[in-house]
Every structure is written in C-alpha cells, then in structure tokens.
Amino acid sequence: MGKKKVAVLISGFGGNLQALIDACAVPGFPAEIAGVISNKAEAYGLTRAKNHNIPSFVVSHKDFKTRDEFDAELHKKLTGFGAEIVCLAGFMRLLTPEFVNKWQGRMINIHPSLLPAFKGGNAVEDALAAGAKKTGCSVHYVIPEMDSGEVITQREVEISAGDNLESLSQKIHTQEHIAYPAALKIVCGKL
Ligand code: GRF
C-alpha cells in the first residue's frame, strides 16, 4: 500500500509540523507530506517546509471577504496537493462546517490539553489557573464544534508546583511531538 498524502495547515512556529516531517522521513512510516499551507506569510513553519523541499503556500484570510471564500481556496489547494489527510498543527483559524464536513474522518488537530478538559485557545493557561495536577495533549478528529471530535490519542504531563506558562508549554510540546506522528499513523491505518 502506498503512503497517504498529508497536508499540514499551520499559522506559526511549526514544531508539530517538524515532528510530522521527521516521522514521515522514517522508512516504513505510512504517510508523506504533500504540502503545507499557512494563513500567515511570516510563519516559521514555511521555512521548515522549504528546508525539506515540501511545497508550501500562504493562503491569507485577509485576502478573502468571507470564511466561505477562504475555505474554498484552502480546499482547492488541498485537492491540488492530492491530500488524503489534513493535519491542523497550530492553525489558528476557525473553519466553516461545510469545509469541515468535506474532510470528515480525514482531518485531525492537536490541542494542548487532555480533552475534553480545557478546550479553547488558552488551554495551558487555563490548566495552570485551575490548579490542575496534570494536563497534556490530545490529537482528535475535527468536527464543526471546536475541540470536540473523537480523540485519537492523548499524552499526559504532570504539572509541578513551580511550573509557569513557559515551562508547562515546553513539557506539553515535547509530548505533542510524540503524539502527533502516533495519531497520524493510526489514522492512516483506518483509511
Ligand atoms: C501547539 O501547542 C498545539 O497544541 C496548538 O498550537 C501549538 C502549535 O505549536 N494547537 P507549533 O506551531 O506546532 O510549534
């Protein structure tokens, strides 16, 4: 069986993108990265894609009047790559239900908490503020409702008394970079 073609959507640093690139470079891994799309031209993840000769595009939400038009352009680019799976990796845009439904069962996201705990954009801060003893990361299928699709895999992180936003984020990122390739492998096995 051939490798599944994956597109990665990013907005920034691309640490998870790098983890996926590295995993795909391991012989026998069931996926290859066909393309990277960022909604921000300055995203460092675009440099990572270039360094590995992966086609990359900027699709700026600012160039489109509506979410529908933005998502239509994303969809066009994804089909252009021949993408079979879409990985959201720090992609900071909400997607329309129409777009999400087109990729049902084939679009996954990584979130820095043990879902369903701490949904939303401030998951690490929220875990600290709640005085939680542990948090972690989740890779889940994307459905129209944010951070709510079926969880594929999770990894735990202990929160120590001395942890702050930076130290806890760092611990979570380390686990994310293990969790995302593992989840992608599971998804590939189901298609
Ligand atoms: C990660 O913490 C991920 O969980 C969240 O956004 C962050 C992206 O980091 N969705 P990076 O760009 O992959 O380094």
Coordinates of N, CA and C and ligand atoms in Angstrom, one line a residue:
M1 N 0.8 -1.2 0.0 CA 0.0 0.0 0.0 C 0.9 1.3 0.0
G2 N 0.5 2.2 -0.8 CA 1.3 3.5 -0.9 C 1.1 4.3 0.3
K3 N 2.0 5.3 0.4 CA 1.9 6.2 1.6 C 0.7 7.2 1.4
K4 N 0.1 7.6 2.5 CA -1.0 8.5 2.4 C -0.5 9.9 2.3
K5 N -1.1 10.7 1.4 CA -0.6 12.1 1.2 C -1.3 13.0 2.2
V6 N -0.4 13.7 2.9 CA -0.9 14.6 4.0 C -0.6 16.0 3.7
A7 N -1.6 16.9 4.0 CA -1.3 18.3 4.0 C -1.4 18.8 5.4
V8 N -0.4 19.7 5.8 CA -0.4 20.3 7.1 C -0.7 21.8 7.0
L9 N -1.6 22.2 7.9 CA -2.0 23.6 8.0 C -1.5 24.2 9.2
I10 N -0.8 25.3 9.1 CA -0.1 26.0 10.2 C -0.4 27.5 10.2
S11 N 0.0 28.1 11.3 CA -0.1 29.6 11.4 C 1.2 30.1 12.0
G12 N 2.1 29.3 12.5 CA 3.2 29.8 13.2 C 4.5 29.0 13.2
F13 N 5.0 28.7 14.4 CA 6.3 28.1 14.6 C 6.5 26.8 13.9
G14 N 5.5 25.9 14.0 CA 5.6 24.7 13.2 C 6.4 23.6 13.9
G15 N 6.4 23.6 15.2 CA 7.1 22.5 15.9 C 6.4 21.1 15.6
N16 N 5.1 21.1 15.6 CA 4.4 19.9 15.3 C 4.6 19.5 13.8
L17 N 4.6 20.5 12.9 CA 4.9 20.2 11.5 C 6.3 19.5 11.4
Q18 N 7.3 20.0 12.2 CA 8.6 19.4 12.1 C 8.6 18.0 12.6
A19 N 7.8 17.7 13.7 CA 7.7 16.4 14.2 C 7.1 15.5 13.1
L20 N 6.1 16.0 12.4 CA 5.5 15.2 11.3 C 6.4 15.0 10.2
I21 N 7.2 16.0 9.8 CA 8.2 15.9 8.7 C 9.2 14.8 9.1
D22 N 9.7 14.8 10.4 CA 10.7 13.9 10.8 C 10.1 12.5 10.8
A23 N 8.9 12.3 11.3 CA 8.3 11.0 11.3 C 8.1 10.4 9.9
C24 N 7.7 11.3 9.0 CA 7.5 10.8 7.6 C 8.8 10.4 6.9
A25 N 9.9 10.9 7.5 CA 11.2 10.6 6.9 C 11.7 9.2 7.3
V26 N 11.0 8.6 8.3 CA 11.4 7.3 8.8 C 10.9 6.2 7.8
P27 N 11.8 5.4 7.3 CA 11.3 4.3 6.4 C 10.2 3.5 7.0
G28 N 9.2 3.3 6.2 CA 8.0 2.5 6.6 C 6.9 3.3 7.2
F29 N 7.1 4.6 7.5 CA 6.0 5.4 8.0 C 5.0 5.5 6.9
P30 N 3.7 5.4 7.3 CA 2.7 5.3 6.3 C 2.2 6.6 5.6
A31 N 2.8 7.7 5.9 CA 2.4 9.0 5.3 C 3.6 9.7 4.7
E32 N 3.2 10.6 3.8 CA 4.2 11.6 3.3 C 3.5 13.0 3.3
I33 N 4.3 14.0 3.5 CA 3.7 15.4 3.5 C 3.8 15.9 2.1
A34 N 2.6 16.1 1.5 CA 2.4 16.6 0.1 C 2.5 18.1 0.1
G35 N 2.1 18.8 1.1 CA 2.1 20.2 1.1 C 1.8 20.8 2.4
V36 N 2.2 22.1 2.6 CA 2.0 22.9 3.8 C 1.3 24.2 3.4
I37 N 0.3 24.5 4.2 CA -0.4 25.8 3.9 C -0.4 26.6 5.2
S38 N 0.0 27.9 5.1 CA -0.1 28.8 6.3 C -1.0 29.9 6.0
N39 N -1.8 30.4 6.9 CA -2.6 31.6 6.7 C -1.7 32.8 7.0
K40 N -0.5 32.6 7.5 CA 0.4 33.8 7.8 C 1.7 33.7 7.0
A41 N 2.0 34.7 6.3 CA 3.2 34.7 5.5 C 4.5 34.6 6.3
E42 N 4.5 35.1 7.6 CA 5.7 35.1 8.4 C 5.9 33.8 9.2
A43 N 5.0 32.8 9.1 CA 5.1 31.6 9.9 C 6.4 30.9 9.7
Y44 N 7.1 30.6 10.7 CA 8.4 29.9 10.6 C 8.2 28.5 10.0
G45 N 7.1 27.9 10.2 CA 6.8 26.6 9.6 C 7.0 26.6 8.1
L46 N 6.8 27.7 7.4 CA 7.0 27.8 6.0 C 8.5 27.5 5.6
T47 N 9.4 28.0 6.5 CA 10.8 27.8 6.3 C 11.1 26.3 6.5
R48 N 10.5 25.7 7.5 CA 10.7 24.3 7.7 C 10.3 23.5 6.4
A49 N 9.2 23.9 5.8 CA 8.7 23.2 4.6 C 9.7 23.4 3.5
K50 N 10.2 24.6 3.3 CA 11.2 24.9 2.3 C 12.5 24.1 2.5
N51 N 12.9 24.0 3.7 CA 14.1 23.3 4.1 C 14.0 21.8 3.7
H52 N 12.8 21.3 3.6 CA 12.6 19.9 3.3 C 12.0 19.7 1.9
N53 N 12.1 20.8 1.1 CA 11.6 20.7 -0.3 C 10.1 20.3 -0.4
I54 N 9.3 20.7 0.6 CA 7.9 20.4 0.6 C 7.2 21.6 0.1
P55 N 6.3 21.4 -0.9 CA 5.5 22.6 -1.5 C 4.8 23.3 -0.4
S56 N 4.8 24.6 -0.4 CA 4.1 25.4 0.6 C 3.4 26.6 0.0
F57 N 2.3 27.0 0.6 CA 1.6 28.1 0.2 C 1.1 29.0 1.3
V58 N 1.0 30.3 1.1 CA 0.3 31.1 2.0 C -1.1 31.4 1.5
V59 N -2.1 31.1 2.3 CA -3.5 31.5 1.9 C -3.9 32.4 3.1
S60 N -3.8 33.7 2.8 CA -4.1 34.7 3.9 C -5.6 34.9 4.0
H61 N -6.1 34.7 5.2 CA -7.5 35.0 5.4 C -7.9 36.5 5.1
K62 N -6.9 37.3 5.2 CA -7.1 38.7 4.9 C -7.4 39.0 3.5
D63 N -7.1 38.1 2.6 CA -7.4 38.3 1.2 C -8.8 37.9 0.7
F64 N -9.6 37.4 1.7 CA -10.9 36.9 1.4 C -12.0 37.6 2.2
K65 N -13.1 37.9 1.5 CA -14.2 38.6 2.2 C -14.9 37.8 3.2
T66 N -15.0 36.5 2.9 CA -15.8 35.6 3.8 C -15.0 34.4 4.2
R67 N -15.5 33.7 5.2 CA -14.9 32.5 5.6 C -15.1 31.4 4.5
D68 N -16.3 31.5 3.9 CA -16.6 30.5 2.8 C -15.5 30.6 1.7
E69 N -15.2 31.8 1.3 CA -14.2 32.0 0.2 C -12.8 31.6 0.6
F70 N -12.5 31.9 1.8 CA -11.2 31.4 2.3 C -11.1 29.9 2.3
D71 N -12.1 29.3 2.9 CA -12.1 27.8 3.0 C -12.2 27.2 1.6
A72 N -12.9 27.8 0.6 CA -12.9 27.3 -0.8 C -11.5 27.3 -1.4
E73 N -10.7 28.3 -1.1 CA -9.4 28.4 -1.6 C -8.5 27.3 -0.9
L74 N -8.7 27.1 0.4 CA -8.0 26.1 1.1 C -8.3 24.7 0.5
H75 N -9.5 24.5 0.2 CA -10.0 23.2 -0.3 C -9.3 23.0 -1.7
K76 N -9.3 24.1 -2.5 CA -8.7 24.0 -3.8 C -7.2 23.6 -3.7
K77 N -6.5 24.2 -2.8 CA -5.1 23.9 -2.6 C -4.9 22.5 -2.1
L78 N -5.7 22.1 -1.2 CA -5.6 20.7 -0.7 C -5.8 19.6 -1.7
T79 N -6.8 19.9 -2.6 CA -7.1 18.9 -3.6 C -6.0 19.0 -4.6
G80 N -5.4 20.2 -4.8 CA -4.3 20.3 -5.7 C -3.1 19.5 -5.3
F81 N -2.9 19.4 -4.0 CA -1.8 18.5 -3.4 C -2.1 17.0 -3.6
G82 N -3.4 16.7 -3.8 CA -3.9 15.3 -3.8 C -4.0 14.9 -2.3
A83 N -4.2 15.8 -1.4 CA -4.2 15.4 0.0 C -5.3 14.4 0.4
E84 N -5.0 13.5 1.1 CA -6.0 12.5 1.6 C -6.3 12.7 3.1
I85 N -5.3 13.3 3.8 CA -5.5 13.6 5.2 C -5.0 15.0 5.4
V86 N -5.7 15.8 6.3 CA -5.3 17.1 6.6 C -5.0 17.2 8.1
C87 N -3.7 17.6 8.4 CA -3.3 17.8 9.8 C -3.3 19.3 10.2
L88 N -4.1 19.7 11.1 CA -4.0 21.1 11.6 C -3.0 21.1 12.7
A89 N -2.0 21.9 12.6 CA -0.9 22.0 13.5 C -0.6 23.4 13.9
G90 N -1.3 23.9 14.9 CA -1.2 25.3 15.3 C -1.8 26.2 14.3
F91 N -2.9 25.7 13.6 CA -3.6 26.5 12.6 C -4.7 27.3 13.3
M92 N -4.5 28.6 13.4 CA -5.3 29.4 14.3 C -6.6 30.1 13.6
R93 N -7.2 29.3 12.7 CA -8.4 29.9 12.1 C -9.6 28.9 12.3
L94 N -10.7 29.4 12.6 CA -11.9 28.5 12.6 C -12.3 28.2 11.2
L95 N -12.7 27.0 11.0 CA -13.1 26.5 9.7 C -14.6 26.4 9.6
T96 N -15.2 26.6 8.4 CA -16.7 26.5 8.3 C -17.1 25.0 8.4
P97 N -18.3 24.8 8.9 CA -18.9 23.4 9.0 C -18.8 22.8 7.6
E98 N -19.1 23.5 6.6 CA -19.1 22.9 5.2 C -17.8 22.4 4.9
F99 N -16.7 23.1 5.2 CA -15.4 22.7 4.9 C -15.0 21.5 5.7
V100 N -15.3 21.6 7.0 CA -15.0 20.5 8.0 C -15.7 19.2 7.5
N101 N -16.9 19.3 7.1 CA -17.7 18.1 6.7 C -17.1 17.4 5.5
K102 N -16.5 18.3 4.6 CA -15.9 17.7 3.4 C -14.7 16.8 3.8
W103 N -14.1 17.0 4.9 CA -12.9 16.3 5.3 C -13.2 15.4 6.5
Q104 N -14.4 15.1 6.7 CA -14.8 14.3 7.9 C -14.1 13.0 7.9
G105 N -13.5 12.7 9.1 CA -12.7 11.4 9.2 C -11.3 11.5 8.6
R106 N -11.0 12.6 8.0 CA -9.7 12.8 7.4 C -8.9 14.0 7.8
M107 N -9.5 14.8 8.7 CA -8.9 16.0 9.2 C -8.7 15.9 10.7
I108 N -7.5 16.1 11.2 CA -7.2 15.9 12.6 C -6.5 17.2 13.1
N109 N -6.5 17.4 14.5 CA -6.0 18.6 15.1 C -5.2 18.2 16.4
I110 N -4.3 19.0 16.8 CA -3.6 18.7 18.0 C -4.0 19.9 19.0
H111 N -4.3 19.5 20.2 CA -4.7 20.5 21.2 C -3.9 20.3 22.5
P112 N -3.5 21.4 23.1 CA -2.6 21.2 24.3 C -3.4 21.0 25.6
S113 N -4.2 20.0 25.7 CA -4.9 19.6 27.0 C -5.3 18.2 26.8
L114 N -5.8 17.6 27.9 CA -6.4 16.3 27.9 C -7.9 16.5 27.6
L115 N -8.3 16.6 26.4 CA -9.7 16.9 26.1 C -10.5 15.8 26.7
P116 N -11.7 16.1 27.2 CA -12.5 17.3 27.0 C -12.1 18.5 27.9
A117 N -11.1 18.3 28.8 CA -10.7 19.4 29.7 C -10.1 20.5 28.9
F118 N -10.3 21.7 29.3 CA -9.6 22.9 28.8 C -9.6 23.0 27.3
K119 N -10.8 23.1 26.7 CA -11.0 23.4 25.3 C -10.6 24.9 25.1
G120 N -10.4 25.3 23.9 CA -10.3 26.7 23.6 C -8.8 27.1 23.4
G121 N -8.6 28.4 23.2 CA -7.3 29.0 22.8 C -6.4 29.2 23.9
N122 N -6.8 29.0 25.2 CA -5.9 29.3 26.3 C -5.7 28.0 27.2
A123 N -5.6 26.9 26.6 CA -5.7 25.6 27.3 C -4.6 25.5 28.4
V124 N -3.4 26.0 28.1 CA -2.3 25.8 29.0 C -2.5 26.7 30.2
E125 N -2.8 28.0 29.9 CA -3.1 29.0 31.0 C -4.2 28.5 31.8
D126 N -5.3 27.9 31.2 CA -6.5 27.5 31.9 C -6.1 26.4 32.9
A127 N -5.3 25.4 32.4 CA -4.9 24.3 33.3 C -4.1 24.8 34.5
L128 N -3.2 25.8 34.3 CA -2.5 26.4 35.4 C -3.4 27.1 36.4
A129 N -4.3 27.9 35.8 CA -5.2 28.7 36.6 C -6.1 27.8 37.4
A130 N -6.5 26.7 36.9 CA -7.4 25.8 37.6 C -6.7 25.0 38.7
G131 N -5.4 25.1 38.7 CA -4.6 24.3 39.7 C -4.6 22.8 39.5
A132 N -4.8 22.5 38.2 CA -4.8 21.1 37.8 C -3.5 20.4 38.1
K133 N -3.5 19.1 38.5 CA -2.3 18.4 38.8 C -1.6 17.8 37.6
K134 N -2.5 17.6 36.5 CA -1.9 17.1 35.3 C -2.7 17.7 34.1
T135 N -2.0 17.8 33.0 CA -2.7 18.2 31.7 C -2.0 17.3 30.6
G136 N -1.9 17.9 29.4 CA -1.2 17.1 28.4 C -1.6 17.5 27.0
C137 N -1.8 16.6 26.1 CA -2.1 17.0 24.7 C -3.0 15.9 24.2
S138 N -3.8 16.3 23.2 CA -4.8 15.4 22.5 C -4.7 15.6 21.0
V139 N -4.7 14.5 20.3 CA -4.9 14.6 18.8 C -6.3 14.0 18.6
H140 N -7.1 14.8 17.9 CA -8.6 14.4 17.7 C -9.0 14.7 16.3
Y141 N -10.1 14.0 15.9 CA -10.7 14.3 14.6 C -11.4 15.6 14.7
V142 N -11.4 16.4 13.6 CA -12.0 17.7 13.6 C -13.5 17.6 13.2
I143 N -14.4 18.1 14.0 CA -15.8 18.2 13.7 C -16.2 19.7 13.8
P144 N -17.3 20.1 13.3 CA -17.6 21.5 13.3 C -17.5 22.2 14.7
E145 N -17.9 21.5 15.7 CA -17.7 22.0 17.1 C -16.3 22.0 17.5
M146 N -15.8 23.1 18.0 CA -14.3 23.3 18.3 C -13.8 22.3 19.4
D147 N -12.7 21.7 19.1 CA -12.0 20.8 20.1 C -12.9 19.7 20.7
S148 N -13.8 19.2 19.8 CA -14.8 18.3 20.3 C -14.9 16.9 19.6
G149 N -14.1 16.7 18.6 CA -14.2 15.5 17.8 C -13.5 14.3 18.6
E150 N -13.8 13.1 18.1 CA -13.3 11.9 18.8 C -11.7 12.0 19.0
V151 N -11.3 11.7 20.2 CA -9.9 11.7 20.5 C -9.2 10.4 19.9
I152 N -8.1 10.6 19.2 CA -7.3 9.5 18.6 C -6.2 9.1 19.6
T153 N -5.5 10.0 20.2 CA -4.5 9.7 21.2 C -4.3 10.9 22.1
Q154 N -3.8 10.5 23.3 CA -3.5 11.6 24.3 C -2.2 11.2 25.0
R155 N -1.5 12.2 25.5 CA -0.3 12.0 26.3 C -0.4 13.0 27.5
E156 N -0.1 12.4 28.7 CA -0.2 13.2 29.9 C 1.1 14.0 30.2
V157 N 0.9 15.1 31.0 CA 2.0 15.8 31.5 C 1.7 16.2 32.9
E158 N 2.6 16.0 33.9 CA 2.4 16.4 35.2 C 2.6 17.9 35.4
I159 N 1.8 18.6 36.2 CA 2.0 20.0 36.5 C 2.7 20.1 37.8
S160 N 3.9 20.6 37.9 CA 4.7 20.7 39.1 C 4.3 22.1 39.8
A161 N 4.6 22.2 41.1 CA 4.3 23.4 41.8 C 5.0 24.6 41.1
G162 N 6.2 24.4 40.7 CA 7.0 25.6 40.1 C 6.7 25.9 38.6
D163 N 5.8 25.2 38.0 CA 5.5 25.4 36.6 C 4.9 26.7 36.3
N164 N 5.3 27.3 35.2 CA 4.7 28.5 34.7 C 4.3 28.3 33.2
L165 N 3.7 29.3 32.6 CA 3.2 29.1 31.2 C 4.3 28.5 30.3
E166 N 5.5 29.1 30.5 CA 6.6 28.7 29.5 C 7.1 27.2 29.8
S167 N 7.3 26.9 31.1 CA 7.8 25.6 31.4 C 6.7 24.5 31.1
L168 N 5.5 24.8 31.4 CA 4.4 23.8 31.1 C 4.2 23.7 29.6
S169 N 4.2 24.8 28.9 CA 4.1 24.7 27.4 C 5.2 23.8 26.8
Q170 N 6.4 24.0 27.3 CA 7.5 23.2 26.8 C 7.3 21.7 27.1
K171 N 6.9 21.4 28.3 CA 6.6 20.0 28.6 C 5.5 19.4 27.6
I172 N 4.5 20.2 27.4 CA 3.4 19.7 26.5 C 3.9 19.6 25.1
H173 N 4.7 20.5 24.6 CA 5.2 20.4 23.2 C 6.0 19.2 23.0
T174 N 6.8 18.8 24.0 CA 7.6 17.6 23.9 C 6.7 16.4 23.7
Q175 N 5.6 16.3 24.4 CA 4.6 15.2 24.3 C 3.9 15.3 23.0
E176 N 3.5 16.5 22.6 CA 2.8 16.7 21.3 C 3.6 16.1 20.1
H177 N 4.9 16.3 20.2 CA 5.8 15.9 19.1 C 5.9 14.3 19.0
I178 N 5.5 13.7 20.1 CA 5.4 12.2 20.0 C 3.9 11.8 19.6
A179 N 3.0 12.6 20.2 CA 1.6 12.2 20.0 C 1.1 12.4 18.5
Y180 N 1.6 13.4 17.9 CA 1.0 13.7 16.6 C 1.4 12.7 15.5
P181 N 2.7 12.3 15.4 CA 3.0 11.2 14.5 C 2.3 9.9 14.8
A182 N 2.2 9.6 16.1 CA 1.5 8.4 16.5 C 0.0 8.4 16.0
A183 N -0.6 9.5 16.2 CA -2.0 9.7 15.8 C -2.2 9.6 14.3
L184 N -1.2 10.2 13.6 CA -1.3 10.1 12.1 C -1.2 8.7 11.6
K185 N -0.3 8.0 12.3 CA -0.1 6.6 11.9 C -1.4 5.8 12.1
I186 N -2.1 6.1 13.2 CA -3.4 5.4 13.5 C -4.4 5.7 12.4
V187 N -4.5 7.0 12.1 CA -5.5 7.5 11.1 C -5.2 6.8 9.7
C188 N -3.9 6.8 9.4 CA -3.5 6.1 8.1 C -4.0 4.7 8.0
G189 N -3.9 4.0 9.2 CA -4.3 2.6 9.3 C -5.8 2.4 9.1
K190 N -6.5 3.4 9.3 CA -8.0 3.3 9.2 C -8.6 3.7 7.9
L191 N -7.7 4.3 7.0 CA -8.2 4.7 5.7 C -8.0 3.6 4.6
Ligands
GRF1 C1 0.6 23.5 19.9 O1 0.7 23.7 21.2 C2 -0.8 23.0 19.5 O2 -1.3 22.1 20.5 C3 -1.7 24.2 19.4 O3 -0.8 25.1 18.8 C4 0.5 24.9 19.1 C5 1.3 24.9 17.9 O4 2.7 24.8 18.0 N1 -2.8 23.8 18.6 P1 3.6 24.6 16.8 O5 3.4 25.7 15.8 O6 3.3 23.2 16.2 O7 5.0 24.6 17.3

